[in-house]
mmCIF file of C-alpha atoms in Angstrom:
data_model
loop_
_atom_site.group_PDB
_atom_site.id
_atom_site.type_symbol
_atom_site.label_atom_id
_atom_site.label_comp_id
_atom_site.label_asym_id
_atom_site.label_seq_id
_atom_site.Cartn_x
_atom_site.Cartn_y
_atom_site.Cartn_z
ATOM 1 C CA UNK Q 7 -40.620 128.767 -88.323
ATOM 2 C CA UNK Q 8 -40.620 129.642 -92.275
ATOM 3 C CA UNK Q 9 -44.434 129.404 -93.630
ATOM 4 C CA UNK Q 10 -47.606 128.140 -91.549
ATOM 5 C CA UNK Q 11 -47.554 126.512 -87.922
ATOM 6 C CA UNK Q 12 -47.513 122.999 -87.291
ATOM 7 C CA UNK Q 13 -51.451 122.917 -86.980
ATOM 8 C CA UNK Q 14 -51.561 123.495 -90.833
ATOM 9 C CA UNK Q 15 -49.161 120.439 -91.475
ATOM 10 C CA UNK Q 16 -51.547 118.449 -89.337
ATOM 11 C CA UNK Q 17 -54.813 119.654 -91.035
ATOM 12 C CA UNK Q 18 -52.926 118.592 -94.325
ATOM 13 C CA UNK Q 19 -51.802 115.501 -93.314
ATOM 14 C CA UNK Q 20 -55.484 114.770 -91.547
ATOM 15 C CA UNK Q 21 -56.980 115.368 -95.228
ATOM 16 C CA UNK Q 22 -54.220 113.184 -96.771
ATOM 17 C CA UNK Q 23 -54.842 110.558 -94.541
ATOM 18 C CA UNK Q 24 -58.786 110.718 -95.183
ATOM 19 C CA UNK Q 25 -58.422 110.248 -99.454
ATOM 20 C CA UNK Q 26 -56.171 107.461 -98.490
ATOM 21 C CA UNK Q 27 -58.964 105.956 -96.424
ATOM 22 C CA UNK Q 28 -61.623 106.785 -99.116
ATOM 23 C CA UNK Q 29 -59.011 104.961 -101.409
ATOM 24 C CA UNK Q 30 -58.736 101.735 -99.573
ATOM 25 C CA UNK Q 31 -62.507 101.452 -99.372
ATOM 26 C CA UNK Q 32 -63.333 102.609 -102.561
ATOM 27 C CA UNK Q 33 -60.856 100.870 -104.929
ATOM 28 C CA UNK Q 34 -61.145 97.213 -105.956
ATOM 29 C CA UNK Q 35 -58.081 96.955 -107.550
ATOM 30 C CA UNK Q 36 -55.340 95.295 -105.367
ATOM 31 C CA UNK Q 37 -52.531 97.607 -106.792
ATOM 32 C CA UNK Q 38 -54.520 100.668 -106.103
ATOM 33 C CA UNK Q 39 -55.399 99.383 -102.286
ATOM 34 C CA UNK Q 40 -51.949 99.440 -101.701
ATOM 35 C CA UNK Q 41 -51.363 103.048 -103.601
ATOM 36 C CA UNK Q 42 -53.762 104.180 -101.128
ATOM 37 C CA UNK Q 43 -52.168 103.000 -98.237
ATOM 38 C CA UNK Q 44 -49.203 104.681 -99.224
ATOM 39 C CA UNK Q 45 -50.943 107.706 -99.255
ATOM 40 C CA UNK Q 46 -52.017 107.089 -95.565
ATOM 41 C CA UNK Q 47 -47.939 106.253 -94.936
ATOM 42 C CA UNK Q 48 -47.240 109.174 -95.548
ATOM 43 C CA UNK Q 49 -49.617 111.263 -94.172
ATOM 44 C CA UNK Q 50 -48.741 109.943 -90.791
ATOM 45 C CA UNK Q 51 -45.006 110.658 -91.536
ATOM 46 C CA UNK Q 52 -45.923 114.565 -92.404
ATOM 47 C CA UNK Q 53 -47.576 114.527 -88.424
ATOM 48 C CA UNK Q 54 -44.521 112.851 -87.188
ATOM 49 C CA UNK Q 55 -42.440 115.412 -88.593
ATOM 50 C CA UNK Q 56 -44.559 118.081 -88.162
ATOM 51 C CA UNK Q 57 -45.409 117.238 -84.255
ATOM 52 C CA UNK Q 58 -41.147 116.814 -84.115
ATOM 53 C CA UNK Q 59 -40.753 120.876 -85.449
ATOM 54 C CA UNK Q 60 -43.459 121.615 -82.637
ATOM 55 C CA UNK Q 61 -41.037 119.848 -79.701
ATOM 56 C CA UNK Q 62 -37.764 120.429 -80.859
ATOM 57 C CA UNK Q 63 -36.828 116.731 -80.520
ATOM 58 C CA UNK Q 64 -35.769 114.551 -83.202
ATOM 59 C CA UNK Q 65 -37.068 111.588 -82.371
ATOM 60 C CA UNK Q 66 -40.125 112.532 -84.709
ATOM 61 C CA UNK Q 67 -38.030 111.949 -87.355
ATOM 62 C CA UNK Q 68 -36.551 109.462 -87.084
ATOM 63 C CA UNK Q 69 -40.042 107.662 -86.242
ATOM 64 C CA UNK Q 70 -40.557 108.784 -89.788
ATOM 65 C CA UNK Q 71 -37.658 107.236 -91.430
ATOM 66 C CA UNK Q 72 -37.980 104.247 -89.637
ATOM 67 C CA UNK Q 73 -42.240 104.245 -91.070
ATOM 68 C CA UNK Q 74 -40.014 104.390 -94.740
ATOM 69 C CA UNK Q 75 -38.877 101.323 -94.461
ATOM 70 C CA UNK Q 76 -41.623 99.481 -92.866
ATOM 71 C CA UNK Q 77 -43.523 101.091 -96.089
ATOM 72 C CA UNK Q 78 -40.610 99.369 -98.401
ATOM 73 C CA UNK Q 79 -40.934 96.113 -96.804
ATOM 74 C CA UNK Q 80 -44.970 96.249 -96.780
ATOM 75 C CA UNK Q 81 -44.605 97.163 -100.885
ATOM 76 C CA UNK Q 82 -42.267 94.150 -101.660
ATOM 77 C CA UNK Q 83 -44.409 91.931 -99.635
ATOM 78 C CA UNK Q 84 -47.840 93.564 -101.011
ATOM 79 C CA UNK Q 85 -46.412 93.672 -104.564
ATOM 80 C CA UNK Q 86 -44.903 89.753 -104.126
ATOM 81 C CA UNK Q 87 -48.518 88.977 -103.372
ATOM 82 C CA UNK Q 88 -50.248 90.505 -106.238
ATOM 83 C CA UNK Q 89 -47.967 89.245 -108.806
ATOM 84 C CA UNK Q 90 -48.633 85.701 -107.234
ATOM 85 C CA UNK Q 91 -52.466 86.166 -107.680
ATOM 86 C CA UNK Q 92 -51.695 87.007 -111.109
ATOM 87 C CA UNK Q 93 -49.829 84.502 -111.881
ATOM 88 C CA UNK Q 94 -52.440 81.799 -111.100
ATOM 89 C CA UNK Q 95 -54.608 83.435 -113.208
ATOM 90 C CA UNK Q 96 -57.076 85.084 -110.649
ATOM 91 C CA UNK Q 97 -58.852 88.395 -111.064
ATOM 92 C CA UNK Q 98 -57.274 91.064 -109.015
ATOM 93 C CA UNK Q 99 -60.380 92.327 -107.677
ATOM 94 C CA UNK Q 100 -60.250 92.525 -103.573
ATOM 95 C CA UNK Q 101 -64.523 91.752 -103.870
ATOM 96 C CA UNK Q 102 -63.268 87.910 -105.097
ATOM 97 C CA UNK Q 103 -61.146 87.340 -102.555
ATOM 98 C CA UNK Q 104 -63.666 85.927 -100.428
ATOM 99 C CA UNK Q 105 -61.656 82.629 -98.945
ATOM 100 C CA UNK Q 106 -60.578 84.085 -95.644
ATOM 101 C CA UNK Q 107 -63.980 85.585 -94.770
ATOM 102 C CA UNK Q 108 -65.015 84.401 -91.680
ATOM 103 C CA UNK F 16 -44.093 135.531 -97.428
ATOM 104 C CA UNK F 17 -42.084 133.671 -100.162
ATOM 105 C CA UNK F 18 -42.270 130.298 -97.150
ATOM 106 C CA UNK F 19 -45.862 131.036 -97.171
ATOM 107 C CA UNK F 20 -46.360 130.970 -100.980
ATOM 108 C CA UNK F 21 -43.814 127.461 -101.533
ATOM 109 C CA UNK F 22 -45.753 125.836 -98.595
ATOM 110 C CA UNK F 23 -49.418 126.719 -100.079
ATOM 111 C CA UNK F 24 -48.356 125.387 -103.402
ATOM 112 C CA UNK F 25 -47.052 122.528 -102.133
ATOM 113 C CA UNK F 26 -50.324 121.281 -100.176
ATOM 114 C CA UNK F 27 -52.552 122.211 -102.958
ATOM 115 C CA UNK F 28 -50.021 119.486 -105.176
ATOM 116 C CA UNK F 29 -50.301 117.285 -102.459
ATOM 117 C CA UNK F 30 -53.802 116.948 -102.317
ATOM 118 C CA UNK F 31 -54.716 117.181 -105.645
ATOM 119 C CA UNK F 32 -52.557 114.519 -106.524
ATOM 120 C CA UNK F 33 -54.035 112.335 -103.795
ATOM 121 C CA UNK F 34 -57.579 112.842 -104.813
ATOM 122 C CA UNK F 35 -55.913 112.007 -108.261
ATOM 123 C CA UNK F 36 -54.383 108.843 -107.225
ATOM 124 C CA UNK F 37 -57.867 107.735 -105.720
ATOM 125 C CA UNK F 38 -59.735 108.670 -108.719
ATOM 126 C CA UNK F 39 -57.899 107.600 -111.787
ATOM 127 C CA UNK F 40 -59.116 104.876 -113.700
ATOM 128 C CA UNK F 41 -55.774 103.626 -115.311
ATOM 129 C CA UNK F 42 -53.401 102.383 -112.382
ATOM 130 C CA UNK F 43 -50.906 104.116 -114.150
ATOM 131 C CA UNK F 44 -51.693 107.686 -113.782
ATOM 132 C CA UNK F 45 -52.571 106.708 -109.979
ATOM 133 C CA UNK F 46 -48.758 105.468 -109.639
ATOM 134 C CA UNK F 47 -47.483 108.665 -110.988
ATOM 135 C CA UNK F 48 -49.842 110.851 -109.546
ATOM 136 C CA UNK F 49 -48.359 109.566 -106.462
ATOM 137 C CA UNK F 50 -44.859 110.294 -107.090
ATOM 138 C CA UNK F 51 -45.618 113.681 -107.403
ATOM 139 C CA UNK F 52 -47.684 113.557 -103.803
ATOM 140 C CA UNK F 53 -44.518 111.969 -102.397
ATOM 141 C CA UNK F 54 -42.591 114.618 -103.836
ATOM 142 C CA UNK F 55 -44.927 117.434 -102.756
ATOM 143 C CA UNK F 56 -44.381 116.131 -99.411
ATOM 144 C CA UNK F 57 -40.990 115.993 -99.691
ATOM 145 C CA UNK F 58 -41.291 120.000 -99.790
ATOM 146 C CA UNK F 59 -43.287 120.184 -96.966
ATOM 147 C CA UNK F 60 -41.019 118.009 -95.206
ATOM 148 C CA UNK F 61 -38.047 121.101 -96.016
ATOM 149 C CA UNK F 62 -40.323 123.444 -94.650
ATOM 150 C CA UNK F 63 -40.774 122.048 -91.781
ATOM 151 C CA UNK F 64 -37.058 121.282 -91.069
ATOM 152 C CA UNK F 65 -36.732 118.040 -91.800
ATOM 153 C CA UNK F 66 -34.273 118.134 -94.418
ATOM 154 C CA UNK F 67 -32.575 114.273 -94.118
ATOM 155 C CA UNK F 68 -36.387 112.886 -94.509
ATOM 156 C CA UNK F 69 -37.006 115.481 -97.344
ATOM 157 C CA UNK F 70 -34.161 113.534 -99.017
ATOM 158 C CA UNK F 71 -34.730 110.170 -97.986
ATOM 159 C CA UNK F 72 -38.508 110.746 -99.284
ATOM 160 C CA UNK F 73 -37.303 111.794 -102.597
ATOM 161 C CA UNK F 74 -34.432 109.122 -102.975
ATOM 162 C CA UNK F 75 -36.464 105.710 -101.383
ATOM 163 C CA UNK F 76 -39.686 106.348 -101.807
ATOM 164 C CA UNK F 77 -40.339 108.576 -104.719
ATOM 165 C CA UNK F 78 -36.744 106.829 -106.488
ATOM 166 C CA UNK F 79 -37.274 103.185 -105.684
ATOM 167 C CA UNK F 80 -40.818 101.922 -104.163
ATOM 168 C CA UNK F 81 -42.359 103.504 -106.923
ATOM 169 C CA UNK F 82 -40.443 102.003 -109.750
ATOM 170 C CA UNK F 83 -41.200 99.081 -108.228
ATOM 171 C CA UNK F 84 -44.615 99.892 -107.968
ATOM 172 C CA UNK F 85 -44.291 100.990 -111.791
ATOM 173 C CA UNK F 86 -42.725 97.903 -113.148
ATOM 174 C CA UNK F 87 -45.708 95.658 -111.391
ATOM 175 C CA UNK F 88 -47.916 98.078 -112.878
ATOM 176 C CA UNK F 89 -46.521 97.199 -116.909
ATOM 177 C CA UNK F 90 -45.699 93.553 -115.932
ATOM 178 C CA UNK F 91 -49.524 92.961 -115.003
ATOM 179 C CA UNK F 92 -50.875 95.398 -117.964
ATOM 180 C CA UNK F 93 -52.323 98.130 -115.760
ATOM 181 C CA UNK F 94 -55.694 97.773 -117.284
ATOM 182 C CA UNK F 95 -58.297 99.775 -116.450
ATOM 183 C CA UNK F 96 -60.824 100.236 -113.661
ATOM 184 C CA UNK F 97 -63.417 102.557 -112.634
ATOM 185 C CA UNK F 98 -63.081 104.036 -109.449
ATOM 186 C CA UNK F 99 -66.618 103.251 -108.672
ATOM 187 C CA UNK F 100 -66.911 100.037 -110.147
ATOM 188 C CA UNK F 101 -67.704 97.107 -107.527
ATOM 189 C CA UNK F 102 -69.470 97.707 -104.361
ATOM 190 C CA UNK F 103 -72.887 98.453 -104.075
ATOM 191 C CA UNK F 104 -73.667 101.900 -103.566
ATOM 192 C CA UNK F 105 -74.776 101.411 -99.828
ATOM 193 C CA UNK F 106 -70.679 100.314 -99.427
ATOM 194 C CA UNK F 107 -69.492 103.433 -101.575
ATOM 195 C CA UNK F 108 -71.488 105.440 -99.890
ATOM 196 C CA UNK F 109 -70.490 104.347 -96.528
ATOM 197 C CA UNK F 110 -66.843 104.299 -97.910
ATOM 198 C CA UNK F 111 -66.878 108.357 -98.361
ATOM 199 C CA UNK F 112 -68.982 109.070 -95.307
ATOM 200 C CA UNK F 113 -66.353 107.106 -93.211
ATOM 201 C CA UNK F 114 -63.763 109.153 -94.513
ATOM 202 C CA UNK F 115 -65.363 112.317 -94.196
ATOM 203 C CA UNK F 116 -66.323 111.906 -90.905
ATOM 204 C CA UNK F 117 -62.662 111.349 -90.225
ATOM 205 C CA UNK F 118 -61.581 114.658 -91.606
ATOM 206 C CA UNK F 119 -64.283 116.472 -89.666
ATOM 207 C CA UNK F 120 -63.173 114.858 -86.358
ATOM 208 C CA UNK F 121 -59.418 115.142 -86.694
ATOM 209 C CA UNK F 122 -60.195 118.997 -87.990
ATOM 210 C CA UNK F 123 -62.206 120.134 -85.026
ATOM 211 C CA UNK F 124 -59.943 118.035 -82.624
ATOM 212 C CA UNK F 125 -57.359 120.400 -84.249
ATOM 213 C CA UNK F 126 -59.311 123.476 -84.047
ATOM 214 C CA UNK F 127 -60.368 123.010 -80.306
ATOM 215 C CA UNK F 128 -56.377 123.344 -79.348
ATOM 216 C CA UNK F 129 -55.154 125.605 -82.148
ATOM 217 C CA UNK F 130 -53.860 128.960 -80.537
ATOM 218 C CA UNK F 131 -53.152 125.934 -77.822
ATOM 219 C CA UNK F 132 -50.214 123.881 -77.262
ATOM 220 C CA UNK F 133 -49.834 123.303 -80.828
ATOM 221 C CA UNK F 134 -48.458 126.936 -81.904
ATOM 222 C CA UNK F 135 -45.733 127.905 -79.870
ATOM 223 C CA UNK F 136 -42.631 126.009 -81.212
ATOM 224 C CA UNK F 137 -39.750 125.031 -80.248
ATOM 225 C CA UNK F 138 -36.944 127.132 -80.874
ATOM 226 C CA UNK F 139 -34.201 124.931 -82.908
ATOM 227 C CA UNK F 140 -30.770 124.960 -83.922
ATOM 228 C CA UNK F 141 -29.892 125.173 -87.620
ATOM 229 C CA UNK F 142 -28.709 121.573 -87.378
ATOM 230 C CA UNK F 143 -32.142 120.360 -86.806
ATOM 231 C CA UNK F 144 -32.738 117.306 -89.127
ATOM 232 C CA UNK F 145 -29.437 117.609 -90.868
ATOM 233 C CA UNK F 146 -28.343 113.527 -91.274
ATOM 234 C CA UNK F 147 -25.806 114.360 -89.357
ATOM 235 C CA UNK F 148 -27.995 114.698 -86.238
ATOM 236 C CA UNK F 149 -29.760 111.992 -87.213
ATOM 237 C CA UNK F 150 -27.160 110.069 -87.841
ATOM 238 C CA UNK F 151 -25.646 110.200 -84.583
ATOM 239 C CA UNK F 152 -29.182 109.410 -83.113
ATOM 240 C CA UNK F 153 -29.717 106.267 -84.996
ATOM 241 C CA UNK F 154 -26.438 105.022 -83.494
ATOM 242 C CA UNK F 155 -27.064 106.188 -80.111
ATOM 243 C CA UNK F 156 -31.047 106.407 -78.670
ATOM 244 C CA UNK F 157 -32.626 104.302 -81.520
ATOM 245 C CA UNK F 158 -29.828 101.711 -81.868
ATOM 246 C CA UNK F 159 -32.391 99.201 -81.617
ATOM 247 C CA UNK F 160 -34.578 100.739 -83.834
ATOM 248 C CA UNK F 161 -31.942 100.558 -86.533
ATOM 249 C CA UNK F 162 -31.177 97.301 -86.611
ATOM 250 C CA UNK F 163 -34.313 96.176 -86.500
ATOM 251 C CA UNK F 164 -35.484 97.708 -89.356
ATOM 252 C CA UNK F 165 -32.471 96.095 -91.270
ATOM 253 C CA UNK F 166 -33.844 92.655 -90.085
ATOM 254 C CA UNK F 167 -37.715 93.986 -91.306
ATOM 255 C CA UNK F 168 -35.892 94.661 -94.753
ATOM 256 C CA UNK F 169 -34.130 91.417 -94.575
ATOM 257 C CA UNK F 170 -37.431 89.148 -94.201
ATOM 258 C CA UNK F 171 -39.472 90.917 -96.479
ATOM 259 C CA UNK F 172 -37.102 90.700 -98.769
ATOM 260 C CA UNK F 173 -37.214 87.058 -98.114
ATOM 261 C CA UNK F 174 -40.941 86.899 -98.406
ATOM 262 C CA UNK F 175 -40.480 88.483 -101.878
ATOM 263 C CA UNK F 176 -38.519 86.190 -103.299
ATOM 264 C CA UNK F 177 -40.907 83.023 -101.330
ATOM 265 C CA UNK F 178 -43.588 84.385 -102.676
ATOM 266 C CA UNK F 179 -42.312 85.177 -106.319
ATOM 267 C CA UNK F 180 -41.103 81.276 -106.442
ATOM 268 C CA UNK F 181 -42.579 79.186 -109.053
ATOM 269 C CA UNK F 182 -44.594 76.218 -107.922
ATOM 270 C CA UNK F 183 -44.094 72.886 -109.465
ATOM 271 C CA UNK F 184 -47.128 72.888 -110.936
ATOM 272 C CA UNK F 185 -46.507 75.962 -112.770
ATOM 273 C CA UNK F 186 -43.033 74.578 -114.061
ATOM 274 C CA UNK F 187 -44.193 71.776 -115.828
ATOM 275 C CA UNK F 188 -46.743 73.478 -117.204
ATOM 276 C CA UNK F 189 -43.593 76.007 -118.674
ATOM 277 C CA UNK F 190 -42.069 72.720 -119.940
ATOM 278 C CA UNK F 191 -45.217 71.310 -121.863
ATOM 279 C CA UNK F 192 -45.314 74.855 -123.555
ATOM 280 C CA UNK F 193 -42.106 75.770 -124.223
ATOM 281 C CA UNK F 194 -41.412 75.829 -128.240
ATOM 282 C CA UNK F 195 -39.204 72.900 -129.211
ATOM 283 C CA UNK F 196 -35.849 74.150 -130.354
ATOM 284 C CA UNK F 197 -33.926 72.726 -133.055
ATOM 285 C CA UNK F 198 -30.689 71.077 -132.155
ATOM 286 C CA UNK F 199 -28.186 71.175 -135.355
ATOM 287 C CA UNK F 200 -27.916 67.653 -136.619
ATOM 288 C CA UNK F 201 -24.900 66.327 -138.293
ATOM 289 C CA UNK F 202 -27.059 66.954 -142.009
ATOM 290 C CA UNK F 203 -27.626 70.387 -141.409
ATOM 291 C CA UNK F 204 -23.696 70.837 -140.337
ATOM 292 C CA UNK F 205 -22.348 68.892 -143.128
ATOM 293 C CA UNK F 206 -24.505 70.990 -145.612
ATOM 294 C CA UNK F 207 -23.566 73.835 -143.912
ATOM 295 C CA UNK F 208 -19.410 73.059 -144.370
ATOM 296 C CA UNK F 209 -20.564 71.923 -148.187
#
């Protein structure tokens, strides 16, 4: 295999996944909430297709492409959403949206 | 040794453009900042032989999500926001020790095997994630898989458009606002032909 074993691509995409944790908490904006989870996407996608160089077997990625578009839907949904907030004039600030609290 | 040098370039982008999309303040520079973390992947992703999701990174995701994300971004003014604004600092604090401890437990599950399972690979052919390979799985094993993911695409692209929909409140409040034009009278036409 050219470069580093698959443990590195894991350790990467464990650290990925982490700052796109730290994101979601962290952020209060709406649009960067969803940036974040991006970032956590695709760190799952880099294990998939590192775990599918360890086996030999495709099906890794594949898994991966199919995460792609579950990742396109979840943005035009996500993205729908916020410009709906905005358009009834609310502040996009996760903290507010406090309806659905149980 | 040249693998070695592409791959340890390419994590180093990749993570400091994540920290950088965490910690910007202007949602722009997080949107781009992310682009070049997909992209950075997208090199990993060669490296690792997945060449058809190298491209299909590059082309979807890095191509069109993120001008999506990017027009949002300028329709809604991208203004700014501190990236440790809100939250008390109990929550903040929390926030990064959750993630930390995260890391540390993935890293030392991943320690506690490596020399393990998880370094002997496979050997594979040079065809290995080529589309064509994955091609021909998507229409064999994961037939399912494929078509299901075209009725995802199908209803979220439904929900899109739902959700974009004006309500009729909304409308007549366009109507009331909307500047009155000036229709062309028969005055203005017969000075006009005068």
């Amino acid at each position: 295999m050219l470069g580093p074993g698959v443990p590195w691509y894991l350790a990467i995409s464990a650290m990925l996944f982490s700052i796109g944790v730290a994101g979601v908490l962290l952020r209060r904006s709406p649009l960067v909430v969803l940036l974040s989870l991006e970032i956590m996407l695709n760190s799952a996608n880099l294990a998939f297709v590192g775990f599918s160089r360890l086996f030999g077997e495709l099906d890794g990625q594949v898994f991966a492409l199919s995460v792609m578009a579950v990742a396109a839907a979840e943005v035009c949904v996500g993205l729908g959403l916020i410009v709906a907030m905005a358009r009834r004039n609310l502040v996009l600030d996760v903290d507010r949206f406090t309806e659905l609290r149980g | 040794m040249v693998a070695w040098i592409v791959w340890l370039v390419a994590a180093a982008a990749c993570l400091g453009t994540g920290v950088r999309v965490v910690t910007a303040t202007n949602p722009f520079s997080s949107a781009l900042s992310l682009i070049g973390n997909l992209a950075s992947l997208a090199v990993l992703y060669l490296l690792a032989s997945g060449e058809f999701v190298a491209a299909a990174q590059v082309l979807v995701y890095a191509g069109a999500v993120m001008v999506m994300f990017l027009f949002v971004i300028a329709y809604l003014g991208g203004h700014a926001d501190a990236p440790w604004a809100g939250g008390t600092r109990v929550i903040q604090t929390a926030s990064v020790i959750t993630a930390a401890a995260l890391l540390g437990v993935t890293l030392v599950a991943l320690m506690l095997d490596a020399g393990g399972r998880l370094s002997d690979e496979a050997d594979v052919s040079r065809a290995f994630g080529s589309p064509a390979e994955i091609g021909r799985l998507f229409l064999t094993d994961h037939l399912l898989a494929f078509e299901v993911t075209s009725i995802v695409l199908l209803v979220a692209a439904v929900g899109g458009v739902v959700l974009g929909m004006r309500s009729e409140e909304e409308v007549s409040v366009d109507a009331r606002l909307k500047p009155v034009t000036h229709a062309p009278s028969q005055a203005d036409a017969e000075e006009a032909s005068a």
